[in-house]
Amino acid sequence: FKPQNMSNNAAVTPGGAEIGRAQALQALACGVAPSVDMNPILLKPESETGAQVILQGQRFTTCKARDYAALKPSLMPAVLDSFARLRAEADLVIVEGAGSPAEVNLRAGDIANMGFAQAARVPVVLAGDIDRGGVIAQMVGTQAVLDAADNALIRGFLINKFRGDPRLFDDGYRLIADRTGWQGLGVIPWFAQAHRLPAEDAADLRRKGGNGVFRIVVPQLDRIANFDDLDPLMAEPGVSVEVIPAGLPLPVEADLILIPGSKSTIADLRHFRAQGWDIDLAAARRRGARVLGLCGGYQMLGSTIADPEGIEGASGVVPGLGLLDVETVMTPEKRVTLTEAVHTASGEAAQGYEIHIGRTEGPDHARPLFRVEGAGEGATSRDGRVMGSYLHGLFCADGFRRAFLRGLGAEAGNGSYADGVEEALDALADHLEAHADCDGLLAIARNGL
């Protein structure tokens, strides 16, 4: 359970609602279906100062950070409602905070950290990231700035992401326990297999994955969304995936340029052009590169994007990249659904999901990339070298991923991506069991406050 999350990497629940990708992964690890109650508030940044607010899986509003600070307290009843439902269904609910509990300047109206813990009356264990440095100051300093009521909720601490021999931190571990009076619950070493699990934060986006011959290049859009579409490709032995940050050119030697999803398509299209990536894309095309756009990337590939109601900013029409003969019109209705698709070229089934606004239509839509319930989905250019689709999560389907890559001339392995994620989750569970005081953690949960 995470009261409030901030991420543009969203997942879709079986009921057609949005939650954070991390909570969906945690549900998978628990062997239960993801639910909106696991993440009742999801903030999806659209600019440096504003975000879309998803409340219990549905779009609620879009507001600036200052306005959200005023709105937050009114959302606590919904957060507590979701928590109560989960608590009634489960034997154990682990609550994850957001950011730092020590930001006392934001304590009034807090619904994500100590404010939630007080309202729900749950005990707290502080987790410190030693890989960032300064973990002793993190722990001792947190106790120093919290008020007495919040400090009274804290029952212990964990140290996470220690590189090397954990025994080297024995003195620091004892110092934290002595200074704070809190129970130490373990030092968790760095987990080397973490890269096999889907990441949620763009700060964790790997710049390169795989060492294969077939070269996939991905421009890192300013508001990149659902970039976990790349994870199954990075796991392929015959593929290398390079994520290109702003300020660097797109390598024109790419075999495939994949334009990912975006939370703000029109703004990211401007960003794309500002980097000169449209010029690089044209050069790569001349050298034989294929192009695939997913969701917002699909919209960018068309001839125009119209936003008559100003949903993404000023109303109007902007030219697209012109590689697909389709046009997109932004509409207020948001499509959020799980989707069963069939790849038109290979007949392979693929399971994906949609999270988008806008409709895309035009002549190239007559050559759909997929069939969904008998209807066409996505588009393919007349020469077959440019493709687009609204579907996320497609590359998790092993049969489709292999057929797609082999159709482009790439070598594709025979491994199961889902099995690889399960193996990494099992290894993580073993890792935590070996290094954390699980009995101590369970005792804290049983005893409550």
GROMACS .gro file of C-alpha atoms in nm, residues 1-298:
model
  298
    1PHE     CA    1   0.000   0.000   0.000
    2LYS     CA    2   0.136   0.341  -0.100
    3PRO     CA    3  -0.097   0.630  -0.012
    4GLN     CA    4   0.053   0.865  -0.271
    5ASN     CA    5   0.293   0.791  -0.555
    6MET     CA    6   0.442   1.016  -0.822
    7SER     CA    7   0.529   0.850  -1.151
    8ASN     CA    8   0.451   0.854  -1.521
    9ASN     CA    9   0.504   0.478  -1.527
   10ALA     CA   10   0.150   0.364  -1.458
   11ALA     CA   11  -0.006   0.019  -1.463
   12VAL     CA   12  -0.365  -0.077  -1.545
   13THR     CA   13  -0.568  -0.290  -1.304
   14PRO     CA   14  -0.811  -0.561  -1.421
   15GLY     CA   15  -1.090  -0.310  -1.358
   16GLY     CA   16  -0.942  -0.057  -1.603
   17ALA     CA   17  -0.794   0.185  -1.349
   18GLU     CA   18  -0.446   0.334  -1.301
   19ILE     CA   19  -0.196   0.271  -1.023
   20GLY     CA   20   0.179   0.313  -0.993
   21ARG     CA   21   0.393   0.055  -1.173
   22ALA     CA   22   0.577  -0.027  -0.849
   23GLN     CA   23   0.254  -0.125  -0.675
   24ALA     CA   24   0.161  -0.350  -0.967
   25LEU     CA   25   0.501  -0.521  -0.937
   26GLN     CA   26   0.452  -0.559  -0.562
   27ALA     CA   27   0.110  -0.716  -0.625
   28LEU     CA   28   0.274  -0.963  -0.863
   29ALA     CA   29   0.529  -1.047  -0.594
   30CYS     CA   30   0.244  -1.107  -0.347
   31GLY     CA   31   0.055  -1.326  -0.593
   32VAL     CA   32  -0.255  -1.105  -0.590
   33ALA     CA   33  -0.431  -0.894  -0.852
   34PRO     CA   34  -0.336  -0.523  -0.853
   35SER     CA   35  -0.603  -0.298  -0.705
   36VAL     CA   36  -0.664   0.078  -0.699
   37ASP     CA   37  -0.666   0.052  -0.321
   38MET     CA   38  -0.294  -0.030  -0.327
   39ASN     CA   39  -0.219   0.322  -0.457
   40PRO     CA   40  -0.520   0.553  -0.410
   41ILE     CA   41  -0.339   0.868  -0.526
   42LEU     CA   42  -0.109   0.872  -0.828
   43LEU     CA   43   0.049   1.199  -0.940
   44LYS     CA   44   0.158   1.205  -1.305
   45PRO     CA   45   0.383   1.507  -1.374
   46GLU     CA   46   0.295   1.706  -1.685
   47SER     CA   47   0.538   1.996  -1.629
   48GLU     CA   48   0.797   2.111  -1.377
   49THR     CA   49   0.523   2.250  -1.153
   50GLY     CA   50   0.203   2.064  -1.241
   51ALA     CA   51   0.065   1.712  -1.243
   52GLN     CA   52  -0.243   1.510  -1.323
   53VAL     CA   53  -0.404   1.368  -1.009
   54ILE     CA   54  -0.535   1.011  -1.032
   55LEU     CA   55  -0.770   0.935  -0.741
   56GLN     CA   56  -0.855   0.570  -0.677
   57GLY     CA   57  -0.764   0.484  -1.034
   58GLN     CA   58  -0.949   0.762  -1.219
   59ARG     CA   59  -0.840   1.104  -1.342
   60PHE     CA   60  -0.952   1.354  -1.079
   61THR     CA   61  -0.794   1.686  -1.173
   62THR     CA   62  -0.481   1.856  -1.302
   63CYS     CA   63  -0.322   2.120  -1.084
   64LYS     CA   64  -0.007   2.308  -0.994
   65ALA     CA   65   0.204   2.202  -0.696
   66ARG     CA   66   0.086   2.494  -0.483
   67ASP     CA   67  -0.279   2.413  -0.555
   68TYR     CA   68  -0.222   2.046  -0.479
   69ALA     CA   69  -0.084   2.136  -0.137
   70ALA     CA   70  -0.421   2.294  -0.058
   71LEU     CA   71  -0.612   2.001  -0.210
   72LYS     CA   72  -0.421   1.723  -0.031
   73PRO     CA   73  -0.597   1.725   0.307
   74SER     CA   74  -0.934   1.670   0.139
   75LEU     CA   75  -0.800   1.347  -0.016
   76MET     CA   76  -0.717   1.181   0.317
   77PRO     CA   77  -1.065   1.021   0.356
   78ALA     CA   78  -1.024   0.842   0.022
   79VAL     CA   79  -0.675   0.725   0.122
   80LEU     CA   80  -0.802   0.590   0.454
   81ASP     CA   81  -1.098   0.428   0.278
   82SER     CA   82  -0.864   0.236   0.046
   83PHE     CA   83  -0.640   0.138   0.336
   84ALA     CA   84  -0.936   0.008   0.535
   85ARG     CA   85  -1.046  -0.214   0.245
   86LEU     CA   86  -0.697  -0.359   0.204
   87ARG     CA   87  -0.664  -0.413   0.576
   88ALA     CA   88  -0.992  -0.605   0.583
   89GLU     CA   89  -0.876  -0.834   0.301
   90ALA     CA   90  -0.514  -0.902   0.399
   91ASP     CA   91  -0.320  -1.055   0.686
   92LEU     CA   92  -0.039  -0.804   0.648
   93VAL     CA   93  -0.033  -0.460   0.484
   94ILE     CA   94   0.306  -0.298   0.430
   95VAL     CA   95   0.273   0.078   0.389
   96GLU     CA   96   0.534   0.258   0.180
   97GLY     CA   97   0.592   0.628   0.234
   98ALA     CA   98   0.701   0.875  -0.032
   99GLY     CA   99   1.014   1.086  -0.027
  100SER     CA  100   1.128   1.175   0.323
  101PRO     CA  101   0.931   1.188   0.651
  102ALA     CA  102   1.168   1.460   0.771
  103GLU     CA  103   1.034   1.738   0.546
  104VAL     CA  104   0.863   1.901   0.841
  105ASN     CA  105   0.792   2.214   0.636
  106LEU     CA  106   0.541   1.996   0.445
  107ARG     CA  107   0.405   1.815   0.751
  108ALA     CA  108   0.076   2.006   0.764
  109GLY     CA  109  -0.166   1.826   0.535
  110ASP     CA  110   0.072   1.533   0.477
  111ILE     CA  111  -0.103   1.221   0.352
  112ALA     CA  112   0.198   1.017   0.237
  113ASN     CA  113   0.427   0.977   0.538
  114MET     CA  114   0.385   1.059   0.907
  115GLY     CA  115   0.052   1.230   0.843
  116PHE     CA  116  -0.090   0.905   0.711
  117ALA     CA  117   0.078   0.699   0.985
  118GLN     CA  118  -0.089   0.917   1.250
  119ALA     CA  119  -0.430   0.906   1.082
  120ALA     CA  120  -0.419   0.528   1.030
  121ARG     CA  121  -0.238   0.461   1.360
  122VAL     CA  122   0.030   0.234   1.218
  123PRO     CA  123   0.384   0.178   1.351
  124VAL     CA  124   0.674   0.307   1.142
  125VAL     CA  125   1.010   0.161   1.038
  126LEU     CA  126   1.254   0.406   0.876
  127ALA     CA  127   1.451   0.280   0.574
  128GLY     CA  128   1.776   0.459   0.495
  129ASP     CA  129   1.951   0.443   0.156
  130ILE     CA  130   2.321   0.415   0.241
  131ASP     CA  131   2.420   0.414  -0.127
  132ARG     CA  132   2.342   0.787  -0.143
  133GLY     CA  133   2.571   0.856   0.154
  134GLY     CA  134   2.498   1.026   0.486
  135VAL     CA  135   2.270   0.756   0.625
  136ILE     CA  136   2.368   0.822   0.988
  137ALA     CA  137   2.269   1.187   0.949
  138GLN     CA  138   1.949   1.076   0.775
  139MET     CA  139   1.843   0.866   1.071
  140VAL     CA  140   1.961   1.080   1.361
  141GLY     CA  141   1.853   1.398   1.185
  142THR     CA  142   1.504   1.263   1.119
  143GLN     CA  143   1.455   1.196   1.488
  144ALA     CA  144   1.584   1.545   1.568
  145VAL     CA  145   1.337   1.731   1.346
  146LEU     CA  146   1.020   1.524   1.399
  147ASP     CA  147   0.788   1.630   1.677
  148ALA     CA  148   0.727   1.407   1.978
  149ALA     CA  149   0.400   1.263   1.846
  150ASP     CA  150   0.554   1.152   1.517
  151ASN     CA  151   0.867   1.019   1.685
  152ALA     CA  152   0.647   0.805   1.908
  153LEU     CA  153   0.531   0.610   1.601
  154ILE     CA  154   0.881   0.494   1.502
  155ARG     CA  155   0.967   0.141   1.612
  156GLY     CA  156   1.288   0.069   1.424
  157PHE     CA  157   1.516   0.126   1.127
  158LEU     CA  158   1.661  -0.058   0.827
  159ILE     CA  159   1.971   0.024   0.624
  160ASN     CA  160   1.932  -0.048   0.252
  161LYS     CA  161   2.164  -0.084  -0.051
  162PHE     CA  162   2.495  -0.143   0.126
  163ARG     CA  163   2.777  -0.221  -0.120
  164GLY     CA  164   3.045  -0.457   0.009
  165ASP     CA  165   3.067  -0.640   0.341
  166PRO     CA  166   2.780  -0.525   0.570
  167ARG     CA  167   2.997  -0.591   0.875
  168LEU     CA  168   3.195  -0.282   0.782
  169PHE     CA  169   2.894  -0.078   0.895
  170ASP     CA  170   2.863  -0.244   1.237
  171ASP     CA  171   2.987   0.064   1.425
  172GLY     CA  172   2.757   0.297   1.231
  173TYR     CA  173   2.462   0.064   1.287
  174ARG     CA  174   2.524   0.063   1.663
  175LEU     CA  175   2.569   0.440   1.665
  176ILE     CA  176   2.225   0.492   1.506
  177ALA     CA  177   2.064   0.254   1.754
  178ASP     CA  178   2.236   0.422   2.051
  179ARG     CA  179   2.158   0.778   1.939
  180THR     CA  180   1.793   0.712   1.855
  181GLY     CA  181   1.693   0.426   2.084
  182TRP     CA  182   1.533   0.254   1.784
  183GLN     CA  183   1.554  -0.118   1.715
  184GLY     CA  184   1.788  -0.210   1.430
  185LEU     CA  185   1.620  -0.445   1.182
  186GLY     CA  186   1.907  -0.521   0.949
  187VAL     CA  187   2.153  -0.400   0.688
  188ILE     CA  188   2.041  -0.501   0.340
  189PRO     CA  189   2.328  -0.547   0.092
  190TRP     CA  190   2.307  -0.417  -0.263
  191PHE     CA  191   2.082  -0.645  -0.471
  192ALA     CA  192   2.265  -0.706  -0.799
  193GLN     CA  193   1.958  -0.847  -0.977
  194ALA     CA  194   1.749  -0.533  -0.929
  195HIS     CA  195   1.803  -0.439  -1.294
  196ARG     CA  196   1.591  -0.742  -1.392
  197LEU     CA  197   1.285  -0.581  -1.230
  198PRO     CA  198   1.078  -0.306  -1.398
  199ALA     CA  199   1.187   0.038  -1.279
  200GLU     CA  200   0.936   0.311  -1.198
  201ASP     CA  201   1.134   0.633  -1.169
  202ALA     CA  202   1.286   0.798  -1.477
  203ALA     CA  203   1.594   0.861  -1.262
  204ASP     CA  204   1.642   0.482  -1.265
  205LEU     CA  205   1.607   0.453  -1.643
  206ARG     CA  206   1.903   0.253  -1.767
  207ARG     CA  207   2.094   0.422  -2.046
  208LYS     CA  208   2.197   0.094  -2.202
  209GLY     CA  209   2.079  -0.264  -2.187
  210GLY     CA  210   2.195  -0.574  -2.368
  211ASN     CA  211   2.502  -0.635  -2.581
  212GLY     CA  212   2.346  -0.777  -2.896
  213VAL     CA  213   2.416  -0.682  -3.255
  214PHE     CA  214   2.069  -0.544  -3.335
  215ARG     CA  215   2.072  -0.180  -3.220
  216ILE     CA  216   1.759  -0.015  -3.079
  217VAL     CA  217   1.783   0.357  -3.003
  218VAL     CA  218   1.533   0.535  -2.776
  219PRO     CA  219   1.517   0.915  -2.738
  220GLN     CA  220   1.465   1.003  -2.372
  221LEU     CA  221   1.167   1.236  -2.393
  222ASP     CA  222   1.135   1.505  -2.129
  223ARG     CA  223   0.805   1.354  -2.005
  224ILE     CA  224   0.879   0.994  -2.094
  225ALA     CA  225   0.608   0.756  -1.972
  226ASN     CA  226   0.578   0.379  -1.938
  227PHE     CA  227   0.941   0.325  -2.029
  228ASP     CA  228   0.919  -0.026  -1.882
  229ASP     CA  229   0.818  -0.115  -2.240
  230LEU     CA  230   1.195  -0.131  -2.293
  231ASP     CA  231   1.272  -0.387  -2.021
  232PRO     CA  232   1.188  -0.704  -2.220
  233LEU     CA  233   1.395  -0.574  -2.511
  234MET     CA  234   1.692  -0.507  -2.284
  235ALA     CA  235   1.671  -0.869  -2.168
  236GLU     CA  236   1.707  -1.004  -2.523
  237PRO     CA  237   2.058  -1.145  -2.590
  238GLY     CA  238   2.060  -1.042  -2.956
  239VAL     CA  239   1.961  -0.681  -2.891
  240SER     CA  240   2.124  -0.369  -2.750
  241VAL     CA  241   1.901  -0.083  -2.632
  242GLU     CA  242   2.044   0.268  -2.598
  243VAL     CA  243   1.848   0.548  -2.430
  244ILE     CA  244   1.971   0.882  -2.562
  245PRO     CA  245   1.940   1.179  -2.323
  246ALA     CA  246   1.881   1.539  -2.427
  247GLY     CA  247   2.184   1.707  -2.577
  248LEU     CA  248   2.313   1.402  -2.762
  249PRO     CA  249   2.229   1.303  -3.121
  250LEU     CA  250   2.038   0.990  -3.211
  251PRO     CA  251   2.286   0.743  -3.362
  252VAL     CA  252   2.201   0.715  -3.731
  253GLU     CA  253   2.338   0.359  -3.741
  254ALA     CA  254   2.037   0.236  -3.542
  255ASP     CA  255   1.842  -0.063  -3.672
  256LEU     CA  256   1.525   0.051  -3.493
  257ILE     CA  257   1.437   0.388  -3.343
  258LEU     CA  258   1.168   0.345  -3.080
  259ILE     CA  259   0.985   0.662  -2.973
  260PRO     CA  260   0.831   0.583  -2.633
  261GLY     CA  261   0.521   0.703  -2.453
  262SER     CA  262   0.487   1.057  -2.320
  263LYS     CA  263   0.275   1.225  -2.054
  264SER     CA  264   0.274   1.547  -2.260
  265THR     CA  265   0.291   1.453  -2.627
  266ILE     CA  266   0.290   1.800  -2.782
  267ALA     CA  267   0.549   1.938  -2.538
  268ASP     CA  268   0.768   1.633  -2.594
  269LEU     CA  269   0.735   1.671  -2.972
  270ARG     CA  270   0.873   2.024  -2.934
  271HIS     CA  271   1.148   1.883  -2.711
  272PHE     CA  272   1.225   1.619  -2.976
  273ARG     CA  273   1.270   1.885  -3.242
  274ALA     CA  274   1.467   2.113  -3.010
  275GLN     CA  275   1.729   1.838  -2.974
  276GLY     CA  276   1.756   1.805  -3.352
  277TRP     CA  277   1.633   1.448  -3.321
  278ASP     CA  278   1.394   1.495  -3.613
  279ILE     CA  279   1.699   1.553  -3.835
  280ASP     CA  280   1.876   1.249  -3.687
  281LEU     CA  281   1.563   1.042  -3.739
  282ALA     CA  282   1.548   1.137  -4.106
  283ALA     CA  283   1.917   1.050  -4.150
  284ALA     CA  284   1.870   0.714  -3.979
  285ARG     CA  285   1.572   0.643  -4.203
  286ARG     CA  286   1.784   0.709  -4.511
  287ARG     CA  287   2.033   0.452  -4.382
  288GLY     CA  288   1.759   0.191  -4.345
  289ALA     CA  289   1.643   0.224  -3.984
  290ARG     CA  290   1.291   0.115  -3.895
  291VAL     CA  291   1.079   0.332  -3.664
  292LEU     CA  292   0.827   0.233  -3.396
  293GLY     CA  293   0.617   0.478  -3.195
  294LEU     CA  294   0.428   0.370  -2.884
  295CYS     CA  295   0.132   0.571  -2.750
  296GLY     CA  296   0.257   0.933  -2.744
  297GLY     CA  297   0.538   0.829  -2.977
  298TYR     CA  298   0.276   0.696  -3.218
   0.00000   0.00000   0.00000
